[in-house]
Short mmCIF file of C-alpha atoms and ligand atoms in Angstrom, two decimals:
data_model
loop_
_atom_site.label_atom_id
_atom_site.label_comp_id
_atom_site.label_asym_id
_atom_site.label_seq_id
_atom_site.Cartn_x
_atom_site.Cartn_y
_atom_site.Cartn_z
CA MET A 1378 12.26 2.98 -11.09
CA VAL A 1379 8.92 3.88 -12.68
CA LYS A 1380 7.08 6.99 -11.42
CA THR A 1381 3.63 6.16 -10.00
CA ILE A 1382 2.25 9.65 -9.54
CA GLU A 1383 3.32 13.29 -9.56
CA LEU A 1384 1.79 16.71 -9.01
CA VAL A 1385 3.00 19.27 -11.53
CA ASN A 1386 1.51 22.71 -12.21
CA GLY A 1387 -1.75 21.89 -10.43
CA VAL A 1388 -2.26 18.63 -12.38
CA VAL A 1389 -1.94 15.11 -10.97
CA ASN A 1390 -0.26 12.78 -13.48
CA MET A 1391 -1.20 9.24 -12.59
CA LEU A 1392 0.25 6.12 -14.18
CA ASP A 1393 -2.76 4.07 -15.32
CA GLN A 1394 -1.84 0.73 -13.76
CA THR A 1395 -4.82 -1.05 -15.33
CA LYS A 1396 -2.95 -0.82 -18.66
CA LEU A 1397 0.30 -2.31 -17.35
CA PRO A 1398 2.39 -4.09 -18.47
CA ARG A 1399 1.22 -3.66 -22.05
CA GLU A 1400 1.12 0.15 -22.08
CA VAL A 1401 2.74 2.83 -19.95
CA ILE A 1402 0.20 5.65 -20.01
CA TYR A 1403 -0.14 8.61 -17.64
CA VAL A 1404 -3.59 10.12 -17.09
CA GLU A 1405 -3.80 13.86 -16.39
CA CYS A 1406 -6.16 14.48 -13.48
CA LYS A 1407 -7.09 18.15 -13.52
CA ASP A 1408 -9.61 18.02 -10.66
CA TYR A 1409 -10.11 16.02 -7.48
CA THR A 1410 -13.09 14.06 -8.87
CA MET A 1411 -10.82 12.59 -11.52
CA VAL A 1412 -8.27 11.65 -8.82
CA ALA A 1413 -11.09 9.93 -6.90
CA LYS A 1414 -12.18 8.10 -10.08
CA GLY A 1415 -8.58 6.98 -10.62
CA ILE A 1416 -8.41 5.56 -7.09
CA LYS A 1417 -11.78 3.78 -7.39
CA GLU A 1418 -11.04 2.31 -10.80
CA LEU A 1419 -7.54 1.16 -9.79
CA TRP A 1420 -5.57 3.41 -12.16
CA ILE A 1421 -3.64 3.91 -8.95
CA ARG A 1422 -3.76 1.33 -6.17
CA GLY A 1423 -1.74 0.14 -3.21
CA ALA A 1424 -2.29 1.69 0.22
CA PRO A 1425 0.55 4.27 0.33
CA ALA A 1426 0.03 5.27 -3.32
CA ILE A 1427 -3.65 5.99 -2.78
CA GLY A 1428 -2.75 8.00 0.34
CA ILE A 1429 -0.40 10.10 -1.81
CA ALA A 1430 -3.07 10.40 -4.53
CA ALA A 1431 -5.56 11.57 -1.88
CA SER A 1432 -3.12 14.25 -0.63
CA MET A 1433 -2.65 15.44 -4.21
CA GLY A 1434 -6.40 15.33 -4.87
CA ILE A 1435 -6.96 17.48 -1.78
CA ALA A 1436 -4.33 19.95 -3.01
CA ILE A 1437 -5.81 20.41 -6.49
CA GLY A 1438 -9.36 20.41 -5.09
CA ALA A 1439 -8.36 23.12 -2.61
CA ASN A 1440 -6.92 25.28 -5.41
CA ALA A 1441 -10.38 25.51 -6.96
CA ILE A 1442 -12.13 26.62 -3.74
CA ASN A 1443 -13.38 30.18 -3.73
CA ALA A 1444 -13.33 31.20 -0.07
CA SER A 1445 -12.46 34.32 1.84
CA SER A 1446 -12.39 32.87 5.36
CA TYR A 1447 -10.79 29.82 6.98
CA ASP A 1448 -14.22 28.41 7.87
CA ASP A 1449 -15.46 28.73 4.28
CA PHE A 1450 -12.27 27.13 3.04
CA MET A 1451 -12.79 24.16 5.41
CA LYS A 1452 -16.43 23.89 4.24
CA GLY A 1453 -15.18 23.79 0.65
CA LEU A 1454 -12.79 20.97 1.56
CA GLU A 1455 -15.49 18.76 3.08
CA PRO A 1456 -16.92 17.33 -0.18
CA ILE A 1457 -13.36 16.72 -1.36
CA PHE A 1458 -12.53 14.75 1.80
CA ASN A 1459 -15.80 12.79 1.58
CA THR A 1460 -15.45 11.93 -2.11
CA LEU A 1461 -11.92 10.63 -1.56
CA LEU A 1462 -12.86 8.71 1.61
CA GLU A 1463 -15.69 6.94 -0.24
CA THR A 1464 -13.41 5.52 -2.95
CA ARG A 1465 -11.81 2.54 -1.19
CA PRO A 1466 -12.55 1.59 2.42
CA THR A 1467 -9.88 -0.90 3.48
CA ALA A 1468 -6.60 0.98 3.08
CA VAL A 1469 -6.34 3.39 6.00
CA ASN A 1470 -4.05 5.72 4.04
CA ILE A 1471 -6.82 7.90 2.56
CA GLN A 1472 -8.19 8.48 6.07
CA TRP A 1473 -4.61 9.14 7.19
CA ALA A 1474 -4.20 11.78 4.45
CA VAL A 1475 -7.50 13.50 5.32
CA GLU A 1476 -6.85 13.55 9.07
CA ARG A 1477 -3.30 14.79 8.58
CA THR A 1478 -4.55 17.61 6.31
CA LYS A 1479 -7.18 18.67 8.86
CA LYS A 1480 -4.61 18.75 11.65
CA LEU A 1481 -2.05 20.70 9.63
CA LEU A 1482 -4.64 23.24 8.49
CA ASP A 1483 -5.90 23.65 12.04
CA GLU A 1484 -2.36 24.66 13.05
CA ARG A 1485 -2.37 27.33 10.28
CA LYS A 1486 -5.77 28.93 10.87
CA ASP A 1487 -4.33 32.44 10.79
CA GLU A 1488 -2.70 32.17 7.38
CA SER A 1489 -4.24 33.52 4.18
CA ILE A 1490 -6.26 31.19 1.96
CA ASP A 1491 -3.68 31.55 -0.81
CA SER A 1492 -0.91 30.50 1.52
CA LEU A 1493 -2.97 27.49 2.71
CA LYS A 1494 -3.45 26.43 -0.91
CA THR A 1495 0.29 26.65 -1.58
CA PHE A 1496 0.93 24.79 1.66
CA LEU A 1497 -1.35 21.89 0.59
CA THR A 1498 0.45 21.53 -2.74
CA ASP A 1499 3.85 21.55 -1.03
CA GLU A 1500 2.54 19.13 1.57
CA ALA A 1501 1.30 16.66 -1.09
CA ASN A 1502 4.76 16.67 -2.66
CA ARG A 1503 6.32 16.16 0.77
CA VAL A 1504 4.04 13.16 1.40
CA LEU A 1505 5.35 11.63 -1.83
CA GLU A 1506 9.00 12.32 -1.03
CA ASN A 1507 8.68 11.15 2.58
CA ASP A 1508 7.03 7.95 1.41
CA ILE A 1509 10.07 7.03 -0.68
CA GLU A 1510 12.37 7.73 2.30
CA ILE A 1511 10.15 5.65 4.60
CA ASN A 1512 10.27 2.74 2.15
CA LYS A 1513 14.05 2.92 2.01
CA THR A 1514 14.16 2.79 5.82
CA ILE A 1515 11.76 -0.18 5.78
CA GLY A 1516 14.15 -1.68 3.24
CA LYS A 1517 17.14 -1.17 5.52
CA PHE A 1518 15.45 -2.78 8.54
CA GLY A 1519 13.79 -5.59 6.58
CA SER A 1520 16.87 -6.56 4.57
CA ARG A 1521 18.55 -7.69 7.81
CA PHE A 1522 16.20 -10.67 7.70
CA ILE A 1523 17.20 -11.61 4.14
CA LYS A 1524 20.31 -13.75 3.70
CA ASP A 1525 22.46 -14.12 0.63
CA GLY A 1526 20.87 -16.83 -1.53
CA ASP A 1527 17.37 -16.49 -0.06
CA THR A 1528 14.16 -16.98 -2.01
CA ILE A 1529 11.32 -14.67 -1.01
CA ILE A 1530 7.64 -15.00 -1.81
CA THR A 1531 5.36 -11.99 -2.08
CA HIS A 1532 1.68 -11.48 -2.79
CA CYS A 1533 -0.09 -8.75 -4.78
CA ASN A 1534 1.99 -5.64 -5.46
CA ALA A 1535 3.52 -3.76 -2.57
CA GLY A 1536 6.27 -2.36 -4.77
CA SER A 1537 7.19 0.96 -6.35
CA LEU A 1538 3.84 1.04 -8.10
CA ALA A 1539 1.93 0.74 -4.83
CA THR A 1540 3.86 3.59 -3.21
CA GLY A 1541 5.71 6.79 -4.05
CA GLY A 1542 8.62 4.55 -5.08
CA TYR A 1543 10.91 1.72 -3.84
CA GLY A 1544 7.95 -0.16 -2.32
CA THR A 1545 7.17 -1.47 1.15
CA ALA A 1546 7.40 -5.25 0.68
CA THR A 1547 9.90 -4.72 -2.13
CA GLY A 1548 11.88 -2.30 0.08
CA PRO A 1549 13.81 -5.07 1.88
CA ILE A 1550 14.15 -6.95 -1.43
CA ARG A 1551 15.65 -3.91 -3.20
CA ALA A 1552 17.90 -3.15 -0.22
CA ALA A 1553 19.15 -6.76 -0.13
CA VAL A 1554 19.98 -6.54 -3.84
CA GLU A 1555 21.79 -3.22 -3.27
CA GLN A 1556 23.82 -4.95 -0.53
CA GLY A 1557 24.97 -7.49 -3.13
CA LYS A 1558 22.88 -10.39 -1.81
CA LYS A 1559 21.83 -12.88 -4.49
CA ILE A 1560 18.13 -13.40 -4.00
CA HIS A 1561 15.16 -14.68 -5.93
CA VAL A 1562 11.53 -13.58 -5.72
CA TYR A 1563 8.40 -15.63 -6.28
CA ALA A 1564 5.43 -13.41 -7.16
CA ASP A 1565 1.90 -14.76 -6.70
CA GLU A 1566 -0.20 -13.73 -9.71
CA THR A 1567 -2.98 -12.40 -7.39
CA ARG A 1568 -6.35 -13.14 -8.91
CA PRO A 1569 -8.62 -11.50 -9.85
CA VAL A 1570 -6.87 -8.20 -10.69
CA LEU A 1571 -3.46 -9.84 -11.28
CA GLN A 1572 -1.33 -7.26 -9.50
CA GLY A 1573 1.42 -9.89 -9.04
CA ALA A 1574 1.48 -10.90 -12.70
CA ARG A 1575 0.98 -7.49 -14.25
CA LEU A 1576 2.75 -5.25 -11.75
CA THR A 1577 5.17 -6.98 -9.35
CA SER A 1578 6.82 -9.19 -11.93
CA TRP A 1579 6.98 -6.24 -14.36
CA GLU A 1580 8.56 -3.78 -11.95
CA LEU A 1581 11.09 -6.30 -10.62
CA MET A 1582 12.09 -7.24 -14.15
CA GLN A 1583 12.50 -3.54 -15.00
CA ASP A 1584 15.13 -3.41 -12.24
CA ASN A 1585 16.73 -6.77 -13.07
CA ILE A 1586 15.62 -8.41 -9.83
CA PRO A 1587 15.21 -12.16 -10.47
CA VAL A 1588 11.51 -13.05 -10.29
CA THR A 1589 9.38 -16.10 -11.03
CA LEU A 1590 5.64 -15.69 -11.47
CA ILE A 1591 3.37 -18.39 -10.04
CA PRO A 1592 -0.40 -18.89 -10.08
CA ASP A 1593 -1.86 -18.26 -6.61
CA ASN A 1594 -2.63 -21.94 -6.14
CA THR A 1595 1.04 -22.90 -6.59
CA SER A 1596 2.54 -21.37 -3.45
CA GLY A 1597 1.63 -24.41 -1.32
CA ALA A 1598 3.53 -26.75 -3.62
CA ILE A 1599 6.60 -24.51 -3.72
CA LEU A 1600 6.59 -24.14 0.08
CA GLN A 1601 6.21 -27.91 0.43
CA LYS A 1602 9.30 -28.40 -1.72
CA GLY A 1603 11.21 -26.20 0.76
CA GLU A 1604 12.06 -23.63 -1.90
CA ILE A 1605 10.98 -20.52 0.03
CA ASP A 1606 13.03 -18.95 2.84
CA LEU A 1607 10.70 -16.12 3.82
CA ALA A 1608 7.56 -14.24 2.81
CA ILE A 1609 7.21 -10.46 2.72
CA VAL A 1610 3.88 -8.80 1.92
CA GLY A 1611 2.43 -5.31 2.27
CA THR A 1612 -0.65 -4.18 4.14
CA ASP A 1613 -3.68 -1.96 3.61
CA ARG A 1614 -4.41 -1.62 7.28
CA THR A 1615 -2.65 -3.19 10.23
CA VAL A 1616 -4.37 -2.74 13.58
CA ALA A 1617 -3.37 -2.45 17.22
CA ASN A 1618 -3.21 -6.19 18.01
CA GLY A 1619 -1.04 -6.88 14.94
CA ASP A 1620 -3.78 -8.30 12.69
CA VAL A 1621 -3.11 -7.41 9.07
CA ALA A 1622 -5.52 -6.63 6.24
CA ASN A 1623 -3.94 -7.13 2.84
CA LYS A 1624 -4.89 -8.36 -0.62
CA ILE A 1625 -7.16 -11.39 -0.69
CA GLY A 1626 -5.03 -14.53 -0.54
CA THR A 1627 -2.53 -13.14 1.97
CA TYR A 1628 -4.16 -15.13 4.81
CA MET A 1629 -3.90 -18.36 2.81
CA LEU A 1630 -0.22 -17.73 2.20
CA ALA A 1631 0.44 -16.89 5.86
CA VAL A 1632 -1.21 -20.12 7.06
CA LEU A 1633 0.84 -22.11 4.55
CA CYS A 1634 4.03 -20.40 5.68
CA LYS A 1635 3.27 -21.28 9.31
CA GLU A 1636 2.69 -24.92 8.32
CA HIS A 1637 6.09 -24.98 6.60
CA ASN A 1638 7.97 -22.99 9.27
CA VAL A 1639 8.67 -20.16 6.86
CA PRO A 1640 8.87 -16.70 8.48
CA PHE A 1641 6.11 -14.35 7.34
CA TYR A 1642 6.87 -10.61 7.43
CA VAL A 1643 4.57 -7.66 6.78
CA ALA A 1644 6.05 -4.37 5.59
CA ALA A 1645 3.92 -1.61 7.12
CA PRO A 1646 4.70 2.10 7.09
CA LEU A 1647 3.18 3.84 10.12
CA SER A 1648 0.69 5.49 7.73
CA SER A 1649 -0.85 2.01 7.19
CA ILE A 1650 -1.16 1.23 10.90
CA ASP A 1651 -4.49 2.07 12.50
CA PHE A 1652 -4.05 2.03 16.28
CA SER A 1653 -7.68 3.11 16.74
CA ILE A 1654 -8.94 -0.34 15.73
CA PRO A 1655 -8.22 -3.04 18.32
CA THR A 1656 -8.66 -6.20 16.24
CA GLY A 1657 -8.74 -7.22 12.60
CA ASP A 1658 -12.38 -8.29 12.51
CA LEU A 1659 -13.31 -4.58 12.77
CA ILE A 1660 -11.45 -3.56 9.59
CA PRO A 1661 -13.84 -2.50 6.79
CA ILE A 1662 -13.31 -4.89 3.90
CA GLU A 1663 -13.96 -3.83 0.34
CA GLU A 1664 -15.98 -6.12 -1.93
CA ARG A 1665 -15.78 -5.33 -5.63
CA GLY A 1666 -17.90 -6.01 -8.70
CA SER A 1667 -18.34 -9.49 -10.18
CA GLU A 1668 -16.87 -8.61 -13.56
CA GLU A 1669 -13.32 -8.68 -12.19
CA VAL A 1670 -13.91 -12.41 -11.58
CA THR A 1671 -16.10 -13.39 -14.55
CA HIS A 1672 -14.00 -11.58 -17.16
CA ILE A 1673 -10.31 -11.32 -17.99
CA PHE A 1674 -9.43 -8.26 -20.07
CA GLY A 1675 -12.98 -8.07 -21.41
CA THR A 1676 -13.27 -11.80 -22.22
CA GLN A 1677 -15.96 -13.66 -20.32
CA ILE A 1678 -14.61 -16.81 -18.63
CA ALA A 1679 -17.62 -17.79 -16.46
CA PRO A 1680 -21.25 -18.58 -17.30
CA ASP A 1681 -23.76 -15.76 -17.70
CA GLY A 1682 -25.45 -14.93 -14.42
CA VAL A 1683 -23.15 -16.99 -12.15
CA LYS A 1684 -23.10 -15.76 -8.55
CA VAL A 1685 -19.76 -14.24 -7.60
CA ARG A 1686 -18.06 -13.17 -4.38
CA ASN A 1687 -15.20 -10.75 -4.97
CA ILE A 1688 -13.72 -9.89 -1.58
CA ALA A 1689 -10.74 -7.64 -2.23
CA PHE A 1690 -8.87 -8.08 1.09
CA ASP A 1691 -8.52 -10.58 3.90
CA VAL A 1692 -7.28 -10.34 7.46
CA THR A 1693 -4.29 -12.37 8.59
CA PRO A 1694 -4.38 -12.89 12.36
CA ALA A 1695 -1.28 -11.73 14.23
CA LYS A 1696 -0.43 -15.31 15.27
CA TYR A 1697 0.70 -16.08 11.70
CA ILE A 1698 3.00 -13.08 11.47
CA THR A 1699 6.68 -13.27 12.41
CA GLY A 1700 7.44 -9.57 12.24
CA ILE A 1701 6.06 -6.23 11.14
CA ILE A 1702 8.65 -4.14 9.33
CA THR A 1703 8.11 -0.42 9.90
CA GLU A 1704 10.29 2.66 9.42
CA LYS A 1705 10.94 2.51 13.21
CA GLY A 1706 12.25 -1.06 13.12
CA VAL A 1707 10.87 -4.61 13.01
CA PHE A 1708 8.45 -5.65 15.76
CA ARG A 1709 6.53 -8.72 16.84
CA PRO A 1710 2.84 -8.17 16.06
CA GLU A 1711 1.96 -8.42 19.76
CA ASP A 1712 4.33 -5.51 20.51
CA LEU A 1713 2.99 -3.25 17.77
CA HIS A 1714 0.63 -1.32 20.07
CA LYS A 1715 3.64 -0.20 22.11
CA LEU A 1716 4.70 2.02 19.18
CA ASN A 1717 1.70 4.15 20.00
CA GLU A 1718 2.47 4.39 23.70
CA PRO A 1719 4.54 7.42 24.72
CA GLY A 1720 7.89 6.60 26.30
CA THR A 1721 8.29 3.12 24.80
CA ASP A 1722 11.93 2.15 24.40
CA LEU A 1723 11.65 0.86 20.84
CA GLU A 1724 15.16 -0.60 20.83
CA SER A 1725 14.18 -2.95 23.66
CA ILE A 1726 11.25 -4.48 21.74
CA MET A 1727 12.82 -4.61 18.27
CA LEU A 1728 13.04 -7.98 16.63
CA LYS A 1729 16.68 -8.76 15.85
CA ALA A 1730 17.81 -10.77 12.83
CA GLU A 1731 19.86 -13.90 13.72
O1 MRU B 747 -6.38 -3.64 -4.45
P1 MRU B 747 -4.99 -3.11 -4.36
O2 MRU B 747 -4.17 -3.38 -5.58
O3 MRU B 747 -4.97 -1.66 -3.97
O4 MRU B 747 -4.32 -3.91 -3.17
C1 MRU B 747 -3.01 -3.63 -2.82
C2 MRU B 747 -2.48 -4.46 -1.72
O5 MRU B 747 -3.16 -5.28 -1.16
C3 MRU B 747 -1.09 -4.15 -1.25
O6 MRU B 747 -0.44 -5.30 -0.80
C4 MRU B 747 -1.16 -3.14 -0.10
O7 MRU B 747 -1.91 -2.02 -0.47
C5 MRU B 747 0.18 -2.69 0.34
S1 MRU B 747 0.93 -1.64 -0.85
C6 MRU B 747 2.44 -1.17 -0.29
#
């Protein structure tokens, strides 16, 4: 499995995903501004992966702070937090990383600055390792819904490359393969940045998982032919009522799945669930530059000056979602909020595979 990101000797090595699949190149980020640039320019992308990158950016940014008191250290961290938070607004994972750091530092106010710096580096590595474990657990729960012989459709890339490893949406797929189930994956190409074509199909092929790449506008036809058994996608931010923000085109796929009675699952680590937002219409949605639409790899494909709308994410209402696969189990979207309520008996609300 390819390594997305690592923190070694105070340097963040980031796989430049914009170059995939043609070149496998790691960029050395020696300061937090370079990590932020990498997130903004999609060298690294995918909600959990950018949360990990943010934790690592915080760690290397903190190392460069010259402070003698806890308060000065926290003041030094502020521009780092803000720069990272401004990179990409939809995925909640950067916010998650910043809030988690603040809380953990608050619990260690009495420690020396040097020990806080070491702690942040260790913590960033822990976030990476935990993420892989979480994805494997998502894989275990989600694979119960995959039968031998099933064909699964996915959108964008919610695989190893979008996480610390193993993937969220690819978690159940990888686990099913490990269990000896014969499965097949359809990967939507995912215009305009082509994460499905460039990343999902590449990483599945690397691991010998059977995959067929389709243009985004083909999923309807394949569903109509009855060739898909279930859909599994990732999420950038899932909110309290079970609405899901994910890569643009996810909503279209979910509506089509409903029309064809195909179950639609969302793989969501708790770090991508934002219980503070009640409904999906309140999720901040990133819009990106026009060039991603008018050009493909530097070649212009649309007329000069054409107006473009490049909305990077859409919101799929909970009513289209069969189940949300988390590291705590699989839940109906309408039950998701109960995960945030103390004392909930999770076993009693878990969705069971037939
Ligand atoms: O713009 P991207 O490539 O960062 O969008 C990624 C997605 O939409 C993924 O599906 C989502 O982040 C989940 S990744 C496990």
